[in-house]
CSV table of C-alpha atoms in Angstrom, one decimal:
chain,number,residue,atom,x,y,z
B,1,MET,CA,0.0,0.0,0.0
B,2,VAL,CA,1.4,3.4,-0.9
B,3,VAL,CA,1.9,5.7,2.0
B,4,ILE,CA,0.3,9.1,1.3
B,5,LYS,CA,-0.3,11.6,4.0
B,6,ILE,CA,-4.0,11.7,3.6
B,7,SER,CA,-4.6,14.2,6.4
B,8,MET,CA,-2.9,16.8,4.4
B,9,PHE,CA,-4.0,15.7,0.9
B,10,TRP,CA,-6.8,18.1,0.3
B,11,ALA,CA,-5.0,21.1,1.8
B,12,ALA,CA,-2.0,20.3,-0.4
B,13,PHE,CA,-4.2,19.7,-3.4
B,14,LEU,CA,-5.8,23.2,-3.0
B,15,PHE,CA,-2.4,24.8,-2.4
B,16,VAL,CA,-1.0,23.2,-5.5
B,17,ILE,CA,-4.0,24.2,-7.7
B,18,PHE,CA,-4.1,27.7,-6.4
B,19,SER,CA,-0.3,28.3,-6.6
B,20,SER,CA,-0.2,26.7,-10.1
B,21,HIS,CA,-2.9,28.8,-11.7
B,22,SER,CA,-2.9,32.1,-9.9
B,23,ASN,CA,-1.6,34.9,-12.2
B,24,GLY,CA,-0.8,32.1,-14.7
B,25,LEU,CA,2.5,31.3,-13.0
B,26,PRO,CA,3.7,28.0,-11.7
B,27,SER,CA,4.6,27.3,-8.1
B,28,ASN,CA,7.8,28.9,-7.0
B,29,LYS,CA,9.2,25.8,-5.4
B,30,ALA,CA,9.3,22.2,-6.4
B,31,VAL,CA,7.4,19.8,-4.2
B,32,PRO,CA,8.5,16.3,-3.1
B,33,LEU,CA,6.9,13.4,-5.0
B,34,LEU,CA,8.6,10.3,-3.6
B,35,SER,CA,10.8,9.6,-0.6
B,36,TYR,CA,12.1,6.6,1.3
B,37,ASN,CA,11.2,6.1,4.9
B,38,GLU,CA,14.2,4.7,6.8
B,39,ILE,CA,12.0,3.6,9.7
B,40,THR,CA,9.3,1.8,7.8
B,41,LYS,CA,11.6,0.8,5.0
B,42,LYS,CA,8.9,1.9,2.6
B,43,PHE,CA,8.7,4.3,-0.3
B,44,GLU,CA,6.2,7.1,0.4
B,45,LEU,CA,4.4,9.3,-2.1
B,46,ASN,CA,3.8,12.9,-1.1
B,47,SER,CA,0.1,14.0,-1.4
B,48,ALA,CA,1.1,17.5,-2.8
B,49,GLY,CA,3.2,15.9,-5.6
B,50,VAL,CA,0.4,13.4,-6.5
B,51,ALA,CA,-2.2,16.2,-6.5
B,52,LEU,CA,0.0,18.3,-8.7
B,53,ILE,CA,0.3,15.5,-11.2
B,54,SER,CA,-3.5,14.7,-11.1
B,55,SER,CA,-4.3,18.3,-12.0
B,56,LEU,CA,-2.5,18.1,-15.3
B,57,ALA,CA,-4.2,18.0,-18.7
B,58,LYS,CA,-2.8,16.1,-21.6
B,59,PRO,CA,-0.5,16.2,-23.5
B,60,ILE,CA,2.3,16.0,-20.8
B,61,GLN,CA,6.0,16.1,-21.3
B,62,VAL,CA,7.9,14.5,-18.4
B,63,THR,CA,11.6,15.3,-18.3
B,64,SER,CA,13.7,13.8,-15.5
B,65,ALA,CA,17.3,14.2,-14.3
B,66,VAL,CA,19.2,11.3,-13.0
B,67,GLY,CA,22.8,10.7,-12.3
B,68,ASP,CA,25.4,11.1,-9.6
B,69,ALA,CA,25.1,13.6,-6.8
B,70,ARG,CA,26.9,17.0,-7.3
B,71,VAL,CA,27.0,16.8,-11.1
B,72,GLY,CA,24.6,19.8,-11.6
B,73,LYS,CA,21.2,18.1,-12.0
B,74,SER,CA,19.2,20.5,-9.9
B,75,THR,CA,21.1,23.5,-11.0
B,76,SER,CA,20.6,22.7,-14.7
B,77,LEU,CA,16.8,22.0,-14.1
B,78,ASN,CA,16.5,25.4,-12.5
B,79,MET,CA,18.0,27.0,-15.5
B,80,VAL,CA,15.9,25.1,-17.9
B,81,HIS,CA,12.8,25.9,-15.9
B,82,HIS,CA,13.7,29.6,-16.0
B,83,LEU,CA,14.2,29.5,-19.8
B,84,TRP,CA,11.1,27.4,-20.5
B,85,ASN,CA,9.0,29.6,-18.3
B,86,GLU,CA,10.3,32.7,-20.2
B,87,THR,CA,10.9,34.5,-16.9
B,88,LYS,CA,12.7,37.8,-16.9
B,89,ASP,CA,16.4,37.3,-16.1
B,90,ASN,CA,16.2,39.5,-13.1
B,91,ASN,CA,13.5,37.4,-11.7
B,92,PHE,CA,15.4,34.1,-11.5
B,93,LYS,CA,14.1,31.8,-8.8
B,94,GLU,CA,15.5,28.5,-7.5
B,95,ILE,CA,12.8,25.9,-8.1
B,96,PHE,CA,14.9,22.9,-7.1
B,97,GLU,CA,17.0,23.4,-4.0
B,98,THR,CA,20.8,23.4,-4.6
B,99,GLY,CA,23.9,23.7,-2.6
B,100,SER,CA,27.5,25.0,-3.0
B,101,THR,CA,29.2,22.4,-0.9
B,102,PHE,CA,30.0,18.7,-1.3
B,103,VAL,CA,27.0,17.7,0.8
B,104,PRO,CA,24.2,16.4,-1.5
B,105,VAL,CA,20.9,18.4,-1.2
B,106,THR,CA,18.3,16.4,-3.2
B,107,ARG,CA,16.7,13.4,-1.5
B,108,GLY,CA,14.0,11.3,-3.0
B,109,VAL,CA,12.2,12.6,-6.1
B,110,TRP,CA,11.0,16.2,-6.5
B,111,ILE,CA,8.6,17.6,-9.1
B,112,SER,CA,7.9,21.0,-10.6
B,113,VAL,CA,5.4,21.9,-13.4
B,114,ILE,CA,5.3,24.6,-16.1
B,115,HIS,CA,1.7,24.9,-17.2
B,116,GLY,CA,0.5,25.3,-20.7
B,117,LYS,CA,3.7,26.2,-22.6
B,118,GLU,CA,3.5,25.3,-26.3
B,119,ARG,CA,0.1,23.7,-25.7
B,120,MET,CA,1.3,21.1,-23.3
B,121,GLU,CA,2.1,20.6,-19.6
B,122,ARG,CA,5.8,20.2,-18.7
B,123,VAL,CA,6.9,18.2,-15.8
B,124,LEU,CA,10.4,18.3,-14.4
B,125,LEU,CA,11.6,15.5,-12.1
B,126,ASP,CA,14.7,15.7,-10.0
B,127,VAL,CA,16.0,12.6,-8.2
B,128,GLU,CA,18.8,12.1,-5.7
B,129,GLY,CA,22.1,10.9,-6.9
B,130,THR,CA,22.6,7.3,-7.9
B,131,ASP,CA,25.9,7.2,-5.9
B,132,LEU,CA,24.3,8.0,-2.5
B,133,GLY,CA,24.6,5.1,-0.1
B,134,ASN,CA,22.0,2.4,-0.5
B,135,ASP,CA,22.2,1.3,-4.2
B,136,ALA,CA,18.8,-0.6,-3.9
B,137,VAL,CA,17.0,2.6,-2.7
B,138,THR,CA,18.7,4.9,-5.2
B,139,ASP,CA,18.1,2.4,-8.0
B,140,HIS,CA,14.5,2.2,-7.1
B,141,LEU,CA,14.2,6.0,-7.0
B,142,SER,CA,15.9,6.4,-10.4
B,143,ILE,CA,14.0,3.6,-12.0
B,144,PHE,CA,10.8,5.0,-10.7
B,145,THR,CA,11.8,8.4,-12.2
B,146,ALA,CA,12.8,6.8,-15.5
B,147,LEU,CA,9.5,4.9,-15.9
B,148,MET,CA,7.6,8.1,-15.1
B,149,SER,CA,9.4,10.0,-17.8
B,150,SER,CA,9.0,10.6,-21.5
B,151,GLY,CA,12.6,11.8,-21.6
B,152,MET,CA,15.4,11.0,-19.2
B,153,THR,CA,18.5,13.1,-18.9
B,154,PHE,CA,21.5,11.3,-17.4
B,155,PHE,CA,23.9,13.8,-16.0
B,156,MET,CA,27.6,12.8,-15.9
B,157,LYS,CA,30.8,14.7,-15.1
B,158,ASP,CA,33.7,14.7,-17.5
B,159,ALA,CA,33.0,11.3,-19.2
B,160,VAL,CA,31.0,8.1,-19.2
B,161,LYS,CA,32.1,6.1,-16.2
B,162,THR,CA,31.6,2.5,-15.3
B,163,HIS,CA,29.0,3.0,-12.6
B,164,ALA,CA,26.8,4.9,-15.2
B,165,ILE,CA,26.9,1.9,-17.4
B,166,ASP,CA,26.1,-0.3,-14.4
B,167,PHE,CA,23.0,1.8,-13.6
B,168,LEU,CA,21.7,1.8,-17.2
B,169,TYR,CA,22.3,-1.9,-17.3
B,170,ARG,CA,20.2,-2.4,-14.2
B,171,VAL,CA,17.4,-0.3,-15.7
B,172,SER,CA,17.6,-2.3,-18.9
B,173,ARG,CA,17.7,-5.7,-17.3
B,174,LEU,CA,14.7,-4.8,-15.1
B,175,SER,CA,12.9,-3.5,-18.1
B,176,GLU,CA,13.6,-6.7,-19.9
B,177,HIS,CA,12.1,-8.7,-17.1
B,178,ILE,CA,9.1,-6.4,-16.8
B,179,PHE,CA,8.2,-5.8,-20.4
B,180,LYS,CA,9.8,-8.8,-22.1
B,181,ASP,CA,9.0,-8.5,-25.8
B,182,GLU,CA,7.2,-5.2,-25.5
B,183,ALA,CA,8.2,-2.6,-28.2
B,184,ILE,CA,10.5,0.2,-27.0
B,185,LYS,CA,8.9,2.7,-29.3
B,186,TYR,CA,7.5,4.6,-26.3
B,187,PHE,CA,10.2,3.8,-23.8
B,188,PRO,CA,11.8,7.0,-22.4
B,189,ARG,CA,14.3,8.6,-24.6
B,190,LEU,CA,17.8,9.1,-23.1
B,191,ARG,CA,19.8,12.3,-23.3
B,192,VAL,CA,23.3,12.2,-21.7
B,193,VAL,CA,24.4,15.6,-20.3
B,194,LEU,CA,28.1,15.9,-19.8
B,195,ARG,CA,29.3,18.7,-17.5
B,196,GLY,CA,32.8,19.7,-18.3
B,197,ALA,CA,33.3,17.0,-21.0
B,198,LEU,CA,36.8,15.8,-21.7
B,199,ASP,CA,38.2,15.9,-25.2
B,200,THR,CA,37.4,12.9,-27.4
B,201,PRO,CA,39.9,11.1,-29.6
B,202,ASP,CA,40.7,12.8,-32.9
B,203,GLY,CA,38.0,12.4,-35.6
B,204,ILE,CA,35.3,11.2,-33.2
B,205,ARG,CA,32.3,13.5,-32.4
B,206,MET,CA,31.3,13.8,-28.8
B,207,ASP,CA,27.9,12.3,-29.3
B,208,GLU,CA,29.2,9.3,-31.2
B,209,TYR,CA,31.9,8.7,-28.6
B,210,VAL,CA,29.3,8.8,-25.7
B,211,LYS,CA,26.9,6.5,-27.6
B,212,ASP,CA,29.7,4.0,-28.3
B,213,ALA,CA,30.7,4.1,-24.6
B,214,LEU,CA,27.2,3.2,-23.6
B,215,ILE,CA,26.0,0.6,-26.1
B,216,SER,CA,28.9,-0.5,-28.4
B,217,PRO,CA,30.2,-3.9,-27.2
B,218,THR,CA,33.6,-3.3,-28.6
B,219,TRP,CA,35.6,-2.0,-25.6
B,220,LYS,CA,36.7,-5.3,-24.1
B,221,ASP,CA,36.7,-3.8,-20.6
B,222,GLY,CA,34.3,-6.3,-19.0
B,223,SER,CA,31.2,-4.2,-19.7
B,224,ASP,CA,30.4,-5.2,-23.3
B,225,ASP,CA,27.6,-7.6,-22.3
B,226,LYS,CA,26.1,-4.8,-20.3
B,227,ARG,CA,26.3,-2.5,-23.3
B,228,LYS,CA,24.4,-5.0,-25.4
B,229,ALA,CA,21.6,-5.1,-22.8
B,230,ILE,CA,21.5,-1.3,-22.6
B,231,GLY,CA,21.3,-1.1,-26.4
B,232,LYS,CA,18.1,-3.1,-26.5
B,233,HIS,CA,16.1,-0.4,-24.5
B,234,PHE,CA,18.2,2.6,-25.5
B,235,PRO,CA,19.1,2.1,-29.1
B,236,ARG,CA,21.5,4.5,-30.8
B,237,ASP,CA,18.8,6.6,-32.3
B,238,HIS,CA,17.1,7.0,-28.9
B,239,ILE,CA,20.2,8.5,-27.3
B,240,GLU,CA,21.3,12.1,-27.7
B,241,VAL,CA,24.2,14.0,-26.1
B,242,SER,CA,24.5,17.5,-24.7
B,243,THR,CA,27.3,19.3,-22.9
B,244,ILE,CA,27.3,22.1,-20.5
B,245,GLU,CA,30.2,24.2,-19.3
B,246,ALA,CA,31.7,23.3,-15.9
B,247,LEU,CA,32.0,26.3,-13.5
B,248,GLN,CA,34.4,25.9,-10.6
B,249,ASN,CA,32.9,28.6,-8.5
B,250,ARG,CA,29.5,27.1,-7.5
B,251,LYS,CA,28.5,30.2,-5.5
B,252,ILE,CA,28.0,32.0,-8.8
B,253,PHE,CA,24.7,30.1,-9.3
B,254,LYS,CA,23.3,32.1,-6.4
B,255,ASN,CA,23.9,35.3,-8.4
B,256,PHE,CA,22.0,35.1,-11.7
B,257,ASP,CA,23.2,38.5,-12.8
B,258,LEU,CA,26.8,37.4,-12.5
B,259,LEU,CA,26.0,33.9,-13.9
B,260,SER,CA,24.3,35.4,-17.0
B,261,LYS,CA,27.5,37.2,-17.9
B,262,ASN,CA,29.2,33.8,-18.5
B,263,ALA,CA,28.5,33.6,-22.2
B,264,GLU,CA,29.8,30.0,-22.7
B,265,TYR,CA,27.8,28.6,-19.9
B,266,MET,CA,24.6,30.4,-20.8
B,267,LEU,CA,25.0,29.3,-24.4
B,268,SER,CA,25.3,25.7,-23.3
B,269,ILE,CA,22.3,26.0,-21.0
B,270,HIS,CA,20.2,27.6,-23.8
B,271,GLN,CA,21.2,24.7,-26.1
B,272,LEU,CA,20.3,22.2,-23.4
B,273,ALA,CA,16.9,23.8,-22.9
B,274,ASN,CA,16.3,23.6,-26.6
B,275,ASP,CA,17.4,19.9,-26.7
B,276,LEU,CA,15.2,18.9,-23.8
B,277,ASN,CA,12.3,20.6,-25.5
B,278,LYS,CA,12.5,17.8,-28.2
B,279,PHE,CA,11.5,15.1,-25.8
B,280,HIS,CA,8.2,13.4,-26.7
B,281,ILE,CA,5.0,13.7,-24.7
B,282,LYS,CA,4.4,11.0,-22.1
B,283,LYS,CA,2.7,7.9,-23.5
B,284,THR,CA,2.1,4.3,-22.3
B,285,LEU,CA,4.2,1.6,-23.7
B,286,SER,CA,1.5,0.8,-26.2
B,287,GLY,CA,1.3,4.5,-27.3
B,288,GLY,CA,-1.7,5.8,-25.3
B,289,MET,CA,-1.4,9.5,-24.5
B,290,MET,CA,-1.3,10.0,-20.7
B,291,ASP,CA,-3.1,12.7,-18.8
B,292,GLY,CA,-2.6,13.7,-15.2
B,293,ALA,CA,-4.9,11.1,-13.7
B,294,THR,CA,-3.2,8.3,-15.6
B,295,LEU,CA,0.3,9.6,-14.7
B,296,ALA,CA,-0.7,9.9,-11.0
B,297,GLU,CA,-2.1,6.4,-11.1
B,298,LEU,CA,1.2,5.1,-12.6
B,299,ALA,CA,3.1,6.8,-9.8
B,300,ILE,CA,0.9,5.1,-7.1
B,301,LYS,CA,1.0,1.7,-8.7
B,302,LEU,CA,4.8,1.8,-9.3
B,303,THR,CA,5.3,2.7,-5.6
B,304,GLU,CA,3.0,-0.1,-4.5
B,305,THR,CA,5.0,-2.5,-6.6
B,306,MET,CA,8.3,-1.3,-5.3
B,307,ASN,CA,7.1,-1.6,-1.7
B,308,SER,CA,5.9,-5.2,-2.4
B,309,GLY,CA,9.3,-6.1,-3.8
B,310,LYS,CA,7.7,-7.8,-6.8
B,311,TRP,CA,9.5,-6.3,-9.7
B,312,LEU,CA,7.8,-8.4,-12.3
B,313,ASP,CA,4.5,-6.8,-11.3
B,314,PHE,CA,5.7,-3.7,-13.0
B,315,GLY,CA,4.5,-5.2,-16.3
B,316,ASN,CA,1.1,-5.7,-14.8
B,317,VAL,CA,1.1,-2.1,-13.6
B,318,TYR,CA,1.6,-0.8,-17.1
B,319,LEU,CA,-1.1,-3.1,-18.5
B,320,MET,CA,-3.5,-2.0,-15.7
B,321,VAL,CA,-2.7,1.7,-16.3
B,322,GLU,CA,-3.2,1.1,-20.1
B,323,LYS,CA,-6.6,-0.5,-19.3
B,324,HIS,CA,-7.7,2.3,-17.0
B,325,LEU,CA,-6.6,4.9,-19.5
B,326,CYS,CA,-8.8,3.1,-22.2
B,327,ASP,CA,-11.7,2.9,-19.7
B,328,ARG,CA,-11.5,6.7,-19.0
B,329,ARG,CA,-11.3,7.5,-22.7
B,330,TYR,CA,-14.3,5.2,-23.3
B,331,LYS,CA,-16.3,7.1,-20.8
B,332,GLU,CA,-15.2,10.4,-22.3
B,333,ILE,CA,-15.5,9.6,-26.0
B,334,VAL,CA,-17.6,6.5,-26.6
B,335,GLN,CA,-20.1,6.2,-23.9
B,336,PRO,CA,-21.9,9.5,-24.7
B,337,GLN,CA,-22.6,8.2,-28.2
B,338,ILE,CA,-24.4,5.1,-27.1
B,339,GLY,CA,-27.5,7.1,-26.2
B,340,GLY,CA,-27.9,8.2,-29.9
B,341,ASN,CA,-29.8,6.5,-32.6
B,342,SER,CA,-28.3,4.0,-35.0
B,343,THR,CA,-27.5,6.6,-37.6
B,344,LEU,CA,-25.6,8.7,-35.1
B,345,ILE,CA,-23.7,5.7,-33.8
B,346,LYS,CA,-22.7,4.5,-37.3
B,347,ARG,CA,-21.7,8.1,-38.2
B,348,PHE,CA,-19.5,8.1,-35.0
B,349,LEU,CA,-17.9,4.8,-36.0
B,350,GLU,CA,-17.0,6.3,-39.4
B,351,VAL,CA,-15.7,9.6,-38.1
B,352,GLY,CA,-15.5,10.1,-34.3
B,353,PHE,CA,-14.2,6.6,-33.3
B,354,LEU,CA,-10.8,7.5,-34.7
B,355,LYS,CA,-10.2,9.7,-31.6
B,356,TYR,CA,-10.8,6.7,-29.3
B,357,GLU,CA,-8.4,4.6,-31.4
B,358,GLN,CA,-5.8,7.4,-31.0
B,359,GLU,CA,-6.3,7.7,-27.3
B,360,CYS,CA,-6.5,3.9,-26.4
B,361,ALA,CA,-3.4,2.0,-27.4
B,362,LEU,CA,-4.8,-1.5,-26.6
B,363,LYS,CA,-5.9,-2.8,-29.9
B,364,ASP,CA,-8.0,-5.6,-28.3
B,365,TYR,CA,-9.9,-3.0,-26.3
B,366,VAL,CA,-10.4,-0.9,-29.4
B,367,ASN,CA,-11.6,-3.8,-31.6
B,368,ALA,CA,-13.9,-5.1,-28.9
B,369,THR,CA,-15.3,-1.6,-28.4
B,370,LYS,CA,-15.9,-1.2,-32.1
B,371,SER,CA,-17.6,-4.6,-32.4
B,372,GLU,CA,-19.8,-3.7,-29.4
B,373,LEU,CA,-20.8,-0.4,-31.0
B,374,LYS,CA,-21.6,-2.1,-34.3
B,375,ARG,CA,-23.8,-4.6,-32.4
B,376,ILE,CA,-25.5,-1.8,-30.5
B,377,ALA,CA,-26.0,0.2,-33.8
B,378,ASN,CA,-27.5,-2.9,-35.5
B,379,MET,CA,-29.8,-3.7,-32.6
B,380,LYS,CA,-31.0,-0.1,-32.5
B,381,GLU,CA,-31.5,-0.1,-36.2
B,382,GLU,CA,-33.6,-3.2,-35.9
B,383,LEU,CA,-35.5,-1.8,-33.0
B,384,GLU,CA,-36.0,1.5,-34.8
B,385,GLU,CA,-37.4,-0.4,-37.8
B,386,LYS,CA,-39.8,-2.2,-35.6
B,387,GLN,CA,-40.7,1.1,-34.0
B,388,ARG,CA,-41.4,2.7,-37.4
B,389,LYS,CA,-43.6,-0.3,-38.3
B,390,LEU,CA,-45.4,-0.1,-35.0
B,391,GLU,CA,-45.9,3.7,-35.4
B,392,LYS,CA,-47.2,3.2,-39.0
B,393,GLU,CA,-49.6,0.5,-37.9
B,394,THR,CA,-50.7,2.5,-34.9
B,395,LYS,CA,-51.2,5.6,-37.1
B,396,LYS,CA,-53.2,3.5,-39.5
B,397,ARG,CA,-55.4,2.1,-36.8
B,398,ILE,CA,-55.9,5.5,-35.3
B,399,GLU,CA,-56.9,6.9,-38.7
B,400,GLU,CA,-59.3,4.0,-39.1
B,401,GLU,CA,-60.7,4.5,-35.7
B,402,GLN,CA,-61.0,8.2,-36.4
B,403,LYS,CA,-62.9,7.4,-39.6
B,404,ARG,CA,-65.1,5.0,-37.7
B,405,ILE,CA,-65.8,7.6,-35.1
B,406,LYS,CA,-66.5,10.2,-37.7
B,407,ALA,CA,-68.8,7.8,-39.6
B,408,GLN,CA,-70.6,7.0,-36.3
B,409,GLU,CA,-70.9,10.7,-35.6
B,410,ASN,CA,-72.3,11.3,-39.1
B,411,PHE,CA,-74.7,8.4,-38.6
B,412,GLU,CA,-75.8,9.7,-35.3
B,413,GLN,CA,-76.2,13.2,-36.7
B,414,GLU,CA,-78.2,11.8,-39.7
B,415,LYS,CA,-80.2,9.6,-37.3
B,416,GLU,CA,-80.9,12.5,-35.1
B,417,LYS,CA,-81.9,14.6,-38.1
B,418,MET,CA,-84.1,11.9,-39.4
B,419,GLU,CA,-85.7,11.4,-36.0
B,420,LYS,CA,-86.3,15.1,-35.8
B,421,GLU,CA,-87.9,15.0,-39.3
B,422,VAL,CA,-90.0,12.0,-38.3
B,423,ASP,CA,-91.0,13.8,-35.2
B,424,GLU,CA,-91.9,16.8,-37.1
B,425,ALA,CA,-93.8,14.7,-39.8
B,426,LYS,CA,-95.5,12.9,-36.9
B,427,LYS,CA,-96.5,16.2,-35.3
B,428,ASN,CA,-97.6,17.5,-38.7
B,429,SER,CA,-99.6,14.4,-39.3
B,430,GLU,CA,-101.2,14.7,-35.9
B,431,ASN,CA,-102.0,18.3,-36.5
B,432,ILE,CA,-103.5,17.4,-39.9
B,433,GLN,CA,-105.5,14.6,-38.3
B,434,GLN,CA,-106.6,17.0,-35.6
B,435,GLU,CA,-107.7,19.4,-38.3
B,436,ALA,CA,-109.4,16.6,-40.2
B,437,ASN,CA,-111.1,15.5,-37.0
B,438,LYS,CA,-112.3,19.1,-36.4
B,439,TRP,CA,-113.6,19.3,-40.1
B,440,GLY,CA,-115.2,15.9,-39.6
B,441,GLU,CA,-116.9,17.1,-36.5
B,442,LYS,CA,-118.0,20.3,-38.3
B,443,TYR,CA,-119.2,18.2,-41.3
B,444,ARG,CA,-121.1,15.9,-39.1
B,445,ALA,CA,-122.5,18.8,-37.3
B,446,MET,CA,-123.4,20.6,-40.5
B,447,ASN,CA,-124.7,17.3,-41.9
B,448,ALA,CA,-126.9,16.9,-38.9
B,449,GLU,CA,-127.9,20.5,-39.1
B,450,ILE,CA,-128.7,20.0,-42.8
B,451,GLU,CA,-130.6,16.9,-42.1
B,452,ARG,CA,-132.5,18.7,-39.4
B,453,LEU,CA,-133.2,21.5,-41.8
B,454,ASN,CA,-134.1,19.0,-44.5
B,455,ASN,CA,-136.4,17.3,-42.1
B,456,GLU,CA,-137.8,20.6,-41.1
B,457,VAL,CA,-138.3,21.5,-44.8
B,458,LYS,CA,-139.8,18.2,-45.5
B,459,ARG,CA,-142.1,18.6,-42.5
B,460,ALA,CA,-142.9,22.1,-43.6
B,461,TYR,CA,-143.3,20.9,-47.1
B,462,LYS,CA,-145.6,18.1,-46.0
B,463,GLU,CA,-147.6,20.5,-44.0
B,464,LEU,CA,-147.8,22.8,-47.0
B,465,GLU,CA,-148.7,19.9,-49.1
B,466,ASP,CA,-151.3,18.9,-46.8
B,467,MET,CA,-152.5,22.4,-46.7
B,468,GLN,CA,-152.3,23.1,-50.4
B,469,ASP,CA,-153.0,21.1,-53.4
B,470,ASP,CA,-150.4,19.5,-55.6
B,471,GLY,CA,-149.6,22.9,-57.3
B,472,GLY,CA,-146.2,23.7,-59.2
B,473,PHE,CA,-145.0,26.2,-56.6
B,474,PHE,CA,-144.1,23.7,-54.0
B,475,GLY,CA,-142.3,21.4,-56.4
B,476,PHE,CA,-140.3,24.4,-57.5
B,477,LEU,CA,-139.5,25.2,-53.9
B,478,SER,CA,-138.3,21.7,-53.2
B,479,SER,CA,-135.9,21.8,-56.2
B,480,VAL,CA,-134.5,25.1,-54.9
B,481,VAL,CA,-133.8,23.7,-51.5
B,482,ASP,CA,-131.9,20.7,-52.8
B,483,THR,CA,-129.7,23.0,-54.9
B,484,VAL,CA,-128.9,25.2,-52.0
B,485,ILE,CA,-127.9,22.1,-49.9
B,486,LYS,CA,-125.5,20.9,-52.6
B,487,ILE,CA,-123.9,24.4,-52.9
B,488,VAL,CA,-123.4,24.5,-49.1
B,489,LEU,CA,-121.8,21.0,-48.9
B,490,GLU,CA,-119.6,21.1,-52.0
B,491,PRO,CA,-116.5,22.9,-50.3
B,492,VAL,CA,-116.3,20.4,-47.5
B,493,ARG,CA,-117.0,17.2,-49.4
B,494,PRO,CA,-113.3,16.3,-49.8
B,495,LEU,CA,-112.8,16.4,-46.1
B,496,LEU,CA,-115.7,14.2,-45.5
B,497,GLY,CA,-114.5,11.4,-47.6
B,498,ASN,CA,-117.2,9.2,-49.0
B,499,ASN,CA,-119.7,10.1,-46.4
B,500,ASN,CA,-122.9,11.5,-47.8
């Protein structure tokens, strides 16, 4: 388990974030990242250093400085930091602590960050000398630093010495056990920095001489087998060489105005800053671009592995970091697309998926993700087709139901209209019948009255007949009466039917 001082974690995190971004300037001082506890015999990560790494956005360039103590690692990093940060010369600040005596200053691994220069985050790592006491501890610290780096500067004084070859051999042998047949394409590049380099034999350039000293198995000095091993992980085209002037008066580094007047030294430092600027961004061994969260996870897992003493687990650490990196990129890039329809997902597979392929270096993960996306797209397409058919059928049924309802409404309206008309006809018929009944009653009354009158006439006629003789006057009168009756009855005869 990595020892991190949790009680101070958030305070350190906020301090780092505030100091890193206020006024757009980086923190004035480097912070510790990794140290060795002599009491617990464990490596401990510092919460402030981890928080600083976690806050970084990709891409990240990680430049480390390893080598013996008192060879100018911290001093050179301070100068590079000053030049990279484009700080005014009269505002030079010591980022990594240095000293002017033979007593080493740097212990453990220290970290400083330059934010946002040239569209990337720049991390500088300074590690204690490889020649300080316990080789196992210093080797662990330096190997941790190397594996965290995208570019490693190996500081040497005067020339390549045997213990430098021994250190690079141990790194190479460990890497061989860890990564076995893994490609070295994204293994940290190596830049050897010679302070006060001695002259090389005539006709041999300094860089070629240094490369030969490190990886050419032709010296017959007992280290040729080691050089072969070094060459596997640091091939010739992965090694570069820089030189810086050696200044005997180390106190001059505390006076930048005086130091800046040393033209040869400043020229060599400017060249070194330009050379280190060429280091690649930090990637996994498979080529995935690391962000701050991934780099912090790598630091934690590497420390856990060192504390467990299981060096071979380093390979699993890298694989796990690779997987976690792919998982995070999946959540950022792929997962938001799954909620879209089949057309959007297929469009993403054609265009947007390339970004995930670039971010995740595990081909098995990429291929599995692409296959799963295709399967999801096909399932969604099938579901969408069924949905379209369902919607079409539903629409058809709704239209038919609406037509049925409309027809029913029309029928009801017609029925109601017809019922009203029937009611009105019935009422009219009843009214006509009532009128007919009234006329019938009138006819019967008139008929009765006529009959009564007729009877009266007949009676009167008979009385007259009895009183008179059978003269023509009464016959004429009877004819007149019949005619009058016909005239009276003629208008109402149709209403009376066949009644007489």
